[in-house]
Coordinates of C-alpha atoms and ligand atoms in Angstrom, one line a residue:
X152 CA -0.7 -1.4 -25.5
X153 CA -0.7 -0.4 -21.8
X154 CA -0.9 3.3 -20.8
X155 CA 2.3 5.2 -20.4
X156 CA 3.3 5.1 -16.7
X157 CA 6.3 6.3 -14.8
X158 CA 8.5 3.4 -13.5
X159 CA 11.4 3.5 -11.1
X160 CA 14.3 2.1 -13.1
X161 CA 17.3 2.7 -10.8
X162 CA 18.1 3.6 -7.2
X163 CA 21.1 5.4 -5.7
X164 CA 21.9 6.2 -2.1
X165 CA 24.5 7.8 0.2
X166 CA 25.0 7.5 4.0
X167 CA 27.7 9.2 6.0
X168 CA 30.2 6.9 7.7
X169 CA 29.9 8.3 11.2
X170 CA 27.5 6.4 13.5
X171 CA 25.8 8.0 16.5
X172 CA 24.7 5.2 18.7
X173 CA 22.2 5.1 21.6
X174 CA 25.2 4.7 23.9
X175 CA 26.7 8.0 22.5
X176 CA 23.3 9.7 23.1
X177 CA 23.3 8.5 26.7
X178 CA 26.4 10.7 27.2
X179 CA 24.6 13.8 25.8
X180 CA 21.1 13.6 27.4
X181 CA 19.2 11.8 30.1
X182 CA 18.1 8.8 28.1
X183 CA 18.8 5.1 27.8
X184 CA 19.4 2.6 25.0
X185 CA 16.4 0.6 26.4
X186 CA 14.0 3.7 26.2
X187 CA 15.1 4.5 22.7
X188 CA 14.8 1.0 21.4
X189 CA 11.5 0.1 23.0
X190 CA 9.8 3.5 22.1
X191 CA 11.2 3.9 18.6
X192 CA 13.1 0.8 17.4
X193 CA 16.3 2.9 16.7
X194 CA 19.8 1.7 17.7
X195 CA 22.0 4.1 15.7
X196 CA 21.9 6.8 13.1
X197 CA 24.4 8.3 10.6
X198 CA 25.7 11.8 11.0
X199 CA 27.5 14.0 8.4
X200 CA 29.8 15.8 10.8
X201 CA 31.7 17.9 8.2
X202 CA 30.3 21.5 8.5
X203 CA 31.3 22.2 4.9
X204 CA 29.1 19.4 3.5
X205 CA 25.4 20.0 3.3
X206 CA 22.3 18.2 2.0
X207 CA 23.3 18.8 -1.6
X208 CA 26.6 16.9 -1.0
X209 CA 24.7 13.7 0.1
X210 CA 22.0 14.2 -2.6
X211 CA 24.8 14.5 -5.3
X212 CA 26.6 11.4 -4.0
X213 CA 23.4 9.4 -4.2
X214 CA 22.6 10.7 -7.7
X215 CA 26.2 9.9 -8.9
X216 CA 25.9 6.3 -7.6
X217 CA 22.6 6.0 -9.6
X218 CA 24.1 7.4 -12.8
X219 CA 27.1 5.1 -12.5
X220 CA 25.0 2.0 -11.9
X221 CA 22.9 2.8 -15.0
X222 CA 25.9 4.1 -17.0
X223 CA 23.8 7.1 -17.7
X224 CA 25.0 10.4 -19.2
X225 CA 23.7 13.1 -16.8
X226 CA 22.9 15.4 -19.7
X227 CA 20.0 13.0 -20.4
X228 CA 18.2 14.0 -17.2
X229 CA 15.2 16.3 -17.9
X230 CA 14.3 17.2 -14.3
X231 CA 15.8 17.0 -10.8
X232 CA 13.5 17.2 -7.8
X233 CA 14.9 17.3 -4.3
X234 CA 12.6 16.6 -1.4
X235 CA 14.1 18.1 1.8
X236 CA 13.5 20.2 4.9
X237 CA 17.2 20.9 5.3
X238 CA 18.1 22.6 2.1
X239 CA 21.6 24.0 1.8
X240 CA 20.0 27.5 1.9
X241 CA 16.5 29.0 1.6
X242 CA 17.4 29.7 -1.9
X243 CA 18.6 28.8 -4.5
X244 CA 16.9 25.4 -4.4
X245 CA 19.2 22.5 -3.4
X246 CA 18.1 20.7 -6.6
X247 CA 19.8 23.4 -8.7
X248 CA 23.0 22.9 -6.8
X249 CA 22.7 19.1 -7.2
X250 CA 22.0 19.3 -10.9
X251 CA 25.1 21.4 -11.4
X252 CA 27.2 19.1 -9.3
X253 CA 26.2 15.9 -11.2
X254 CA 26.4 17.5 -14.6
X255 CA 22.6 17.5 -15.4
X256 CA 23.1 20.5 -17.7
X257 CA 19.9 20.0 -19.5
X258 CA 17.7 19.6 -16.5
X259 CA 15.5 22.1 -14.7
X260 CA 15.4 21.6 -11.0
X261 CA 13.4 22.5 -7.9
X262 CA 12.8 21.5 -4.3
X263 CA 9.7 20.1 -2.6
X264 CA 9.1 20.7 1.1
X265 CA 6.8 18.0 2.6
X266 CA 8.9 16.8 5.5
X267 CA 8.8 13.1 5.9
X268 CA 6.3 12.7 3.0
X269 CA 8.7 14.6 0.8
X270 CA 9.9 11.7 -1.3
X271 CA 6.3 10.5 -1.9
X272 CA 5.2 13.9 -2.9
X273 CA 8.2 14.4 -5.2
X274 CA 7.6 10.9 -6.7
X275 CA 4.0 11.8 -7.4
X276 CA 5.0 15.1 -9.0
X277 CA 7.8 13.5 -11.1
X278 CA 5.4 10.8 -12.2
X279 CA 3.0 13.4 -13.8
X280 CA 5.9 14.7 -16.0
X281 CA 6.6 11.2 -17.3
X282 CA 2.9 10.2 -17.8
X283 CA 2.1 13.4 -19.7
X284 CA 5.0 12.7 -22.1
X285 CA 6.8 15.9 -21.3
X286 CA 9.9 14.1 -19.9
X287 CA 11.8 10.8 -20.4
X288 CA 14.1 10.9 -17.3
X289 CA 13.2 12.5 -14.0
X290 CA 15.5 12.2 -11.0
X291 CA 13.6 12.2 -7.6
X292 CA 15.8 12.6 -4.5
X293 CA 15.0 12.5 -0.8
X294 CA 17.8 14.0 1.3
X295 CA 18.1 15.5 4.7
X296 CA 20.9 16.6 7.0
X297 CA 18.7 16.5 10.1
X298 CA 21.7 16.8 12.4
X299 CA 21.8 20.5 11.5
X300 CA 18.3 21.2 12.9
X301 CA 18.3 18.8 15.8
X302 CA 18.9 20.1 19.3
X303 CA 21.3 17.6 20.9
X304 CA 20.3 18.8 24.4
X305 CA 16.6 17.9 23.8
X306 CA 16.1 14.2 24.6
X307 CA 12.6 14.1 23.1
X308 CA 13.9 14.7 19.5
X309 CA 17.7 14.2 19.3
X310 CA 17.3 10.4 19.6
X311 CA 15.0 10.2 16.6
X312 CA 16.8 11.6 13.6
X313 CA 19.8 10.9 11.3
X314 CA 21.4 12.1 8.0
X315 CA 21.2 10.4 4.6
X316 CA 20.1 10.7 1.0
X317 CA 18.7 8.4 -1.7
X318 CA 17.1 8.8 -5.1
X319 CA 15.1 7.1 -7.8
X320 CA 15.2 7.5 -11.6
X321 CA 11.7 7.7 -13.3
X322 CA 11.4 6.6 -16.9
X323 CA 8.4 5.7 -19.1
X324 CA 6.9 2.2 -19.0
X325 CA 4.2 0.9 -21.3
X326 CA 4.3 -2.7 -20.1
X327 CA 2.0 -2.4 -17.0
X328 CA 4.8 -1.7 -14.6
X329 CA 5.6 1.4 -12.6
X330 CA 3.6 3.8 -10.4
X331 CA 0.1 2.5 -10.6
X332 CA -1.8 4.7 -8.2
X333 CA -1.1 7.1 -5.3
X334 CA -3.0 9.1 -2.7
X335 CA -1.7 12.3 -1.1
X336 CA -3.1 14.4 1.8
X337 CA -2.2 17.5 3.8
X338 CA -3.7 19.3 6.8
X339 CA -2.1 22.5 8.0
X340 CA -4.3 22.9 11.0
X341 CA -1.8 21.2 13.3
X342 CA 1.3 22.6 11.7
X343 CA 2.7 23.8 15.1
X344 CA 3.1 20.3 16.5
X345 CA 5.9 19.6 14.1
X346 CA 7.9 22.6 12.8
X347 CA 10.9 24.8 12.9
X348 CA 9.7 28.2 14.0
X349 CA 12.7 30.4 13.2
X350 CA 14.4 31.7 10.1
X351 CA 11.3 32.1 7.9
X352 CA 9.2 35.2 7.1
X353 CA 7.2 34.6 10.3
X354 CA 10.1 34.7 12.6
X355 CA 13.2 36.0 10.7
X356 CA 16.5 35.0 12.3
X357 CA 17.3 37.3 15.2
X358 CA 18.9 37.2 18.7
X359 CA 15.5 36.4 20.0
X360 CA 14.9 33.4 17.7
X361 CA 18.4 32.1 18.6
X362 CA 17.8 32.5 22.3
X363 CA 14.4 30.7 22.0
X364 CA 16.1 27.8 20.0
X365 CA 13.6 28.4 17.2
X366 CA 16.2 27.2 14.6
X367 CA 15.8 23.7 15.9
X368 CA 13.1 21.2 15.0
X369 CA 10.2 21.3 17.4
X370 CA 7.9 18.2 17.8
X371 CA 5.0 17.5 20.2
X372 CA 5.5 13.7 20.2
X373 CA 2.1 12.4 21.3
X374 CA -0.2 14.4 18.9
X375 CA 2.2 13.6 16.0
X376 CA 2.3 9.9 17.0
X377 CA -1.5 9.7 17.1
X378 CA -2.0 11.5 13.8
X379 CA 0.8 9.4 12.2
X380 CA -0.6 6.1 13.3
X381 CA -4.1 7.0 11.9
X382 CA -2.9 8.9 8.8
X383 CA -0.4 6.3 7.5
X384 CA -2.5 3.3 8.3
X385 CA -5.7 4.8 6.7
X386 CA -4.0 6.1 3.5
X387 CA -2.2 2.8 2.9
X388 CA -5.4 0.8 3.5
X389 CA -7.5 3.2 1.3
X390 CA -4.9 2.8 -1.5
X391 CA -4.9 -1.0 -1.5
X392 CA -8.7 -1.3 -1.1
X393 CA -9.5 1.0 -4.0
X394 CA -7.2 -1.1 -6.2
X395 CA -8.6 -4.4 -5.1
X396 CA -5.4 -5.6 -3.5
X397 CA -5.1 -7.8 -0.4
X398 CA -2.2 -8.3 2.0
X399 CA -1.3 -11.5 0.0
X400 CA -0.8 -9.5 -3.2
X401 CA 1.8 -7.2 -1.6
X402 CA 5.4 -8.2 -1.8
X403 CA 6.7 -5.3 0.4
X404 CA 5.3 -2.4 2.4
X405 CA 7.9 0.4 2.5
X406 CA 6.9 2.7 5.3
X407 CA 8.5 6.0 6.4
X408 CA 10.9 5.1 9.2
X409 CA 9.8 7.3 12.1
X410 CA 8.8 4.9 14.7
X411 CA 8.5 1.1 14.8
X412 CA 5.2 1.2 16.6
X413 CA 3.7 3.4 13.8
X414 CA 5.0 1.0 11.2
X415 CA 3.6 -2.0 13.1
X416 CA 0.1 -0.4 13.2
X417 CA 0.2 0.3 9.5
X418 CA 1.2 -3.2 8.6
X419 CA -1.5 -4.7 10.8
X420 CA -4.2 -2.5 9.3
X421 CA -3.1 -3.7 5.8
X422 CA -3.2 -7.3 6.8
X423 CA 0.5 -7.9 6.1
X424 CA 3.1 -9.6 8.3
X425 CA 6.3 -7.9 9.4
X426 CA 8.4 -10.1 7.1
X427 CA 7.0 -8.1 4.3
X428 CA 7.9 -4.7 5.8
X429 CA 11.1 -3.0 4.8
X430 CA 12.7 -1.8 8.1
X431 CA 16.1 -0.1 8.5
X432 CA 15.1 2.4 11.3
X433 CA 17.3 0.4 13.6
X434 CA 20.4 1.5 11.7
X435 CA 19.6 4.9 10.3
X436 CA 16.8 6.4 12.5
X437 CA 14.5 8.9 10.8
X438 CA 16.3 10.5 7.9
X439 CA 13.0 12.4 6.9
X440 CA 12.7 12.6 3.1
X441 CA 15.4 9.9 2.6
X442 CA 13.8 7.0 4.6
X443 CA 11.7 5.4 1.8
X444 CA 14.4 5.5 -1.0
X445 CA 17.0 4.3 1.5
X446 CA 14.8 1.2 2.1
X447 CA 14.5 0.7 -1.6
X448 CA 18.3 0.9 -1.9
X449 CA 18.8 -1.7 0.9
X450 CA 16.2 -4.1 -0.6
X451 CA 16.8 -3.4 -4.3
X452 CA 18.7 -6.7 -4.9
X453 CA 15.7 -8.7 -3.6
X454 CA 13.1 -6.9 -5.7
X455 CA 11.7 -8.6 -8.8
X456 CA 9.8 -7.3 -11.9
X457 CA 6.1 -7.5 -11.1
X458 CA 6.4 -7.2 -7.3
X459 CA 3.6 -5.1 -5.8
X460 CA 5.2 -2.5 -3.5
X461 CA 3.3 0.0 -1.3
X462 CA 5.1 3.1 -0.1
X463 CA 3.5 5.0 2.8
X464 CA 4.6 8.1 4.8
X465 CA 3.4 10.7 7.3
X466 CA 5.2 13.9 8.3
X467 CA 5.2 17.5 9.3
X468 CA 2.6 19.8 7.7
X469 CA 0.8 17.5 8.4
X470 CA 1.4 15.6 5.1
X471 CA 0.8 12.0 4.3
X472 CA 0.3 9.6 1.4
X473 CA 0.8 6.2 -0.2
X474 CA 1.9 4.9 -3.6
X475 CA 1.4 1.5 -5.2
X476 CA 4.2 0.4 -7.5
X477 CA 4.5 -2.6 -9.7
X478 CA 8.2 -3.0 -9.6
X479 CA 9.8 -2.7 -13.1
X480 CA 13.2 -4.6 -12.9
X481 CA 15.0 -7.5 -11.4
X482 CA 17.6 -7.0 -8.7
X483 CA 20.2 -4.3 -9.2
X484 CA 20.4 -4.7 -13.0
X485 CA 18.1 -1.9 -14.2
X486 CA 17.1 -1.6 -17.8
Ligands
ACO657 N1 14.7 9.2 26.8 C1 14.1 9.0 28.0 N2 12.9 9.6 28.3 C2 12.3 10.3 27.3 C3 13.0 10.5 26.0 C4 14.2 9.9 25.8 N3 14.9 10.1 24.7 N4 12.1 11.3 25.3 C5 11.1 11.6 26.0 N5 11.2 11.0 27.2 C6 10.2 11.0 28.3 C7 9.3 12.2 28.3 O1 10.0 13.3 28.9 C8 8.2 11.7 29.1 O2 8.5 11.8 30.5 P1 7.4 12.4 31.5 O3 6.3 11.4 31.5 O4 8.2 12.4 32.8 O5 7.0 13.7 31.0 C9 8.1 10.2 28.7 O6 9.3 9.9 28.2 C10 7.0 9.9 27.7 O7 7.1 10.9 26.6 P2 6.2 10.8 25.4 O8 6.5 11.9 24.4 O9 4.8 10.5 25.8 O10 6.8 9.4 24.7 P3 6.2 8.6 23.5 O11 5.9 7.2 23.9 O12 5.1 9.4 22.8 O13 7.4 8.5 22.5 C11 8.1 9.6 20.5 C12 8.0 9.7 22.0 C13 9.0 8.5 20.2 C14 8.7 10.9 19.9 C15 6.7 9.3 19.8 O14 5.8 10.3 20.3 C16 6.7 9.4 18.3 O15 7.3 8.6 17.6 N6 6.1 10.4 17.7 C17 5.9 10.5 16.3 C18 7.1 10.8 15.5 C19 6.8 11.0 14.1 O16 6.2 10.1 13.5 N7 7.1 12.1 13.5 C20 6.7 12.3 12.1 C21 7.7 12.3 11.2 S1 9.0 13.5 11.6 C22 9.0 14.7 10.3 O17 8.0 14.9 9.6 C23 10.2 15.6 10.3

């Protein structure tokens, strides 16, 4: 009998209806559709405009879709983990609000903050609870309402981000499928190149933090770009090498969707062609913790039991990592 692993057995997702196109952004800042497409690969992103609806709303919608697809009673969920940098509030954790909203009355719940690597870090954490035998059903959600921390007068960041949420159910598998291996890294020495300075215990909210626009995301594009290209390509290559995999063995690379050029560099380093790369950055932009599960949602119907899938991400912190999955089910008909 194979060892007990954690396998993804269902996917759910939610995207707001409203589209913010490059043409819309041309009216807000000094930019062009051509600049955005050639530098990032993005054409449009989704925006949750309703001020009364926060990250927990999108996360709950995604979770409810998953529960419905699997015909699952929410009281069976043991643990809810939400990866986000845009929680509804500092506390309580957004995961607690989501668990209550979806009826996961027997679950404990908490958030993970690892920016664009959030889903991978949450997946790795959830995996340990399944592998150890402590839990049978863990819900891992990546959700971000980035439009609430983006400055729509800053052309260097406002073109990049969008809103969205998606989630995965983890259950035990003893047939050689599921999450086979993962590598996670962080390095806080360059934290200031990608951060939100205001509102925390370092710079509590004040007229000064408001005036300095410290409640918006701040990014130094070039250093982040360089670190992301190296970090994501290296960690994905390390993971496949240490497991004796080659580009031919991999069915899909699922990269964090921050920039098409970073994704291209990662794919080349792994020796895989772009047809094997899940890409939806064009339609959704960078939805931070949601990009990877949103790709899985978009490609779910094409995935087959036994497919080798590599997930890879890089984000603020810095944080970065990769996971190798042997996919556990065919198409959308989960176990
Ligand atoms: N439209 C037109 N011009 C622009 C825009 C824009 N939207 N944004 C920047 N420019 C200008 C700049 O002002 C600069 O002009 P200058 O030369 O006159 O000063 C010029 O374009 C070049 O700017 P760069 O920042 O050097 O452009 P670059 O090619 O690096 O692209 C980008 C910027 C897309 C942000 C890139 O650096 C990038 O993708 N960085 C990494 C993003 C990332 O991976 N983040 C991690 C995940 S996010 C998270 O964790 C929350």
